[in-house]
Coordinates of C-alpha atoms in Angstrom, one line a residue:
X1 CA 0.0 0.0 0.0
X2 CA 1.4 3.4 -0.9
X3 CA 1.9 5.8 2.0
X4 CA -0.7 8.2 0.7
X5 CA -3.3 5.4 0.7
X6 CA -2.3 4.5 4.2
X7 CA -2.7 8.1 5.3
X8 CA -6.1 8.4 3.6
X9 CA -7.3 5.3 5.4
X10 CA -6.0 6.6 8.8
X11 CA -7.6 10.0 8.2
X12 CA -11.0 8.2 7.7
X13 CA -10.4 6.4 11.0
X14 CA -9.6 9.7 12.6
X15 CA -12.8 11.3 11.3
X16 CA -14.8 8.3 12.5
X17 CA -13.3 8.4 16.0
X18 CA -13.9 12.2 16.3
X19 CA -17.5 11.8 15.1
X20 CA -18.0 9.1 17.7
X21 CA -16.4 11.2 20.4
X22 CA -13.7 8.5 20.9
X23 CA -10.8 10.8 21.9
X24 CA -8.5 7.9 22.8
X25 CA -8.9 6.3 19.3
X26 CA -8.4 9.7 17.7
X27 CA -5.2 10.3 19.6
X28 CA -3.8 6.8 18.7
X29 CA -4.6 7.5 15.0
X30 CA -2.8 10.9 15.2
X31 CA 0.2 9.2 16.7
X32 CA 0.2 6.6 13.9
X33 CA 0.1 9.4 11.4
X34 CA 3.0 11.2 13.1
X35 CA 5.1 8.1 13.1
X36 CA 4.3 7.3 9.5
X37 CA 5.1 10.9 8.4
X38 CA 8.5 10.7 10.2
X39 CA 9.2 7.4 8.5
X40 CA 8.2 8.8 5.1
X41 CA 10.4 11.8 5.5
X42 CA 13.3 9.5 6.4
X43 CA 12.6 7.6 3.2
X44 CA 12.5 10.8 1.1
X45 CA 15.8 12.0 2.6
X46 CA 17.5 8.7 1.6
X47 CA 16.1 8.8 -2.0
X48 CA 18.5 8.7 -4.9
X49 CA 16.7 11.5 -6.7
X50 CA 16.2 15.1 -5.7
X51 CA 12.8 15.6 -4.1
X52 CA 11.5 19.1 -3.9
X53 CA 8.3 21.1 -3.2
X54 CA 7.8 24.5 -4.7
X55 CA 5.3 27.3 -4.8
X56 CA 3.7 27.0 -8.3
X57 CA 3.4 30.8 -8.8
X58 CA 6.8 32.0 -7.7
X59 CA 8.8 28.8 -8.1
X60 CA 10.2 29.4 -4.6
X61 CA 11.6 26.2 -3.0
X62 CA 9.5 25.2 0.0
X63 CA 11.2 22.0 0.9
X64 CA 14.0 19.7 -0.5
X65 CA 15.8 16.6 0.4
X66 CA 19.5 15.9 0.9
X67 CA 20.0 14.7 -2.7
X68 CA 18.6 18.0 -4.0
X69 CA 21.3 19.8 -2.0
X70 CA 24.0 17.5 -3.4
X71 CA 22.7 17.8 -7.0
X72 CA 22.6 21.7 -6.9
X73 CA 25.6 22.0 -4.6
X74 CA 23.5 24.2 -2.3
X75 CA 23.0 24.9 1.3
X76 CA 19.6 25.9 2.8
X77 CA 20.3 29.6 2.3
X78 CA 20.7 29.2 -1.5
X79 CA 17.4 27.2 -1.7
X80 CA 15.6 30.0 0.2
X81 CA 17.0 32.7 -2.1
X82 CA 16.3 30.9 -5.4
X83 CA 13.4 29.6 -7.5
X84 CA 13.2 26.5 -9.7
X85 CA 12.5 28.8 -12.6
X86 CA 15.9 30.5 -12.0
X87 CA 17.7 27.3 -12.9
X88 CA 16.2 27.0 -16.3
X89 CA 16.7 29.1 -19.4
X90 CA 14.0 31.7 -19.8
X91 CA 12.4 29.6 -22.6
X92 CA 12.4 26.4 -20.5
X93 CA 11.2 28.3 -17.4
X94 CA 8.3 29.7 -19.3
X95 CA 7.4 26.2 -20.6
X96 CA 7.6 24.7 -17.2
X97 CA 5.4 27.4 -15.7
X98 CA 2.8 27.0 -18.4
X99 CA 2.8 23.2 -17.8
X100 CA 2.0 23.9 -14.1
X101 CA -0.8 26.2 -15.0
X102 CA -2.2 23.9 -17.7
X103 CA -2.3 20.9 -15.5
X104 CA -3.7 22.7 -12.5
X105 CA -4.4 21.2 -9.1
X106 CA -4.7 17.4 -9.1
X107 CA -3.9 17.3 -12.8
X108 CA -1.6 14.9 -14.6
X109 CA 2.0 14.9 -13.6
X110 CA 4.3 17.0 -15.8
X111 CA 7.5 15.3 -17.1
X112 CA 10.2 17.7 -18.3
X113 CA 13.7 17.3 -19.5
X114 CA 16.0 20.3 -20.0
X115 CA 19.4 21.7 -19.0
X116 CA 19.7 23.8 -15.9
X117 CA 22.5 26.1 -14.9
X118 CA 23.6 25.9 -11.3
X119 CA 24.9 28.8 -9.3
X120 CA 28.5 27.9 -9.9
X121 CA 28.0 27.9 -13.7
X122 CA 27.9 24.2 -14.2
X123 CA 25.3 23.0 -16.7
X124 CA 23.5 19.7 -16.1
X125 CA 20.6 18.0 -17.8
X126 CA 17.8 17.0 -15.5
X127 CA 14.7 15.0 -16.0
X128 CA 11.9 16.1 -13.7
X129 CA 8.4 14.9 -12.8
X130 CA 6.1 17.4 -11.2
X131 CA 2.6 17.3 -9.8
X132 CA 0.6 20.3 -8.6
X133 CA -1.6 19.6 -5.6
X134 CA -4.0 21.6 -3.4
X135 CA -3.6 21.5 0.4
X136 CA -6.4 23.4 2.2
X137 CA -5.8 27.0 1.1
X138 CA -2.5 26.5 -0.6
X139 CA -1.2 25.1 -3.9
X140 CA 2.2 23.5 -4.2
X141 CA 4.2 21.5 -6.7
X142 CA 5.9 18.2 -5.6
X143 CA 8.7 17.1 -7.8
X144 CA 11.6 14.8 -8.4
X145 CA 14.7 15.6 -10.4
X146 CA 17.3 13.2 -11.8
X147 CA 20.6 14.2 -13.3
X148 CA 20.6 12.7 -16.8
X149 CA 23.6 14.5 -18.2
X150 CA 25.6 11.3 -19.0
X151 CA 22.6 10.0 -21.0
X152 CA 22.0 13.2 -22.9
X153 CA 25.6 14.3 -23.7

């Protein structure tokens, strides 16, 4: 079972427990979700691909894993000062932004392959898969990036 399916089933249990006034069951479910979320974060941190989340309008990085830092050669401060669109040429940045808008919340994932230029001037080719999602009152884009420079060049 995918982690998202697990979370959805646990959320249904939480709603049922709250509706029934069963605080103890609700607290146990919340604890399960907290443990699962920590385990999922550990898994994302150990992934062999860069995993990011960004604001779809500005392209600002909201979160990233260790591999993203290694790929870009960045520390947290550089992520906080940059956008995903800054990494791509103007043409590719516009195409990526349009793909996010076209697919909208809960749309189809966007696959994208293009060169990016890192802050130190290095140029690498990345293959990305991005999905725009809605969380309460906020949109964000979840994505993975893989360095495919060896395959492309």
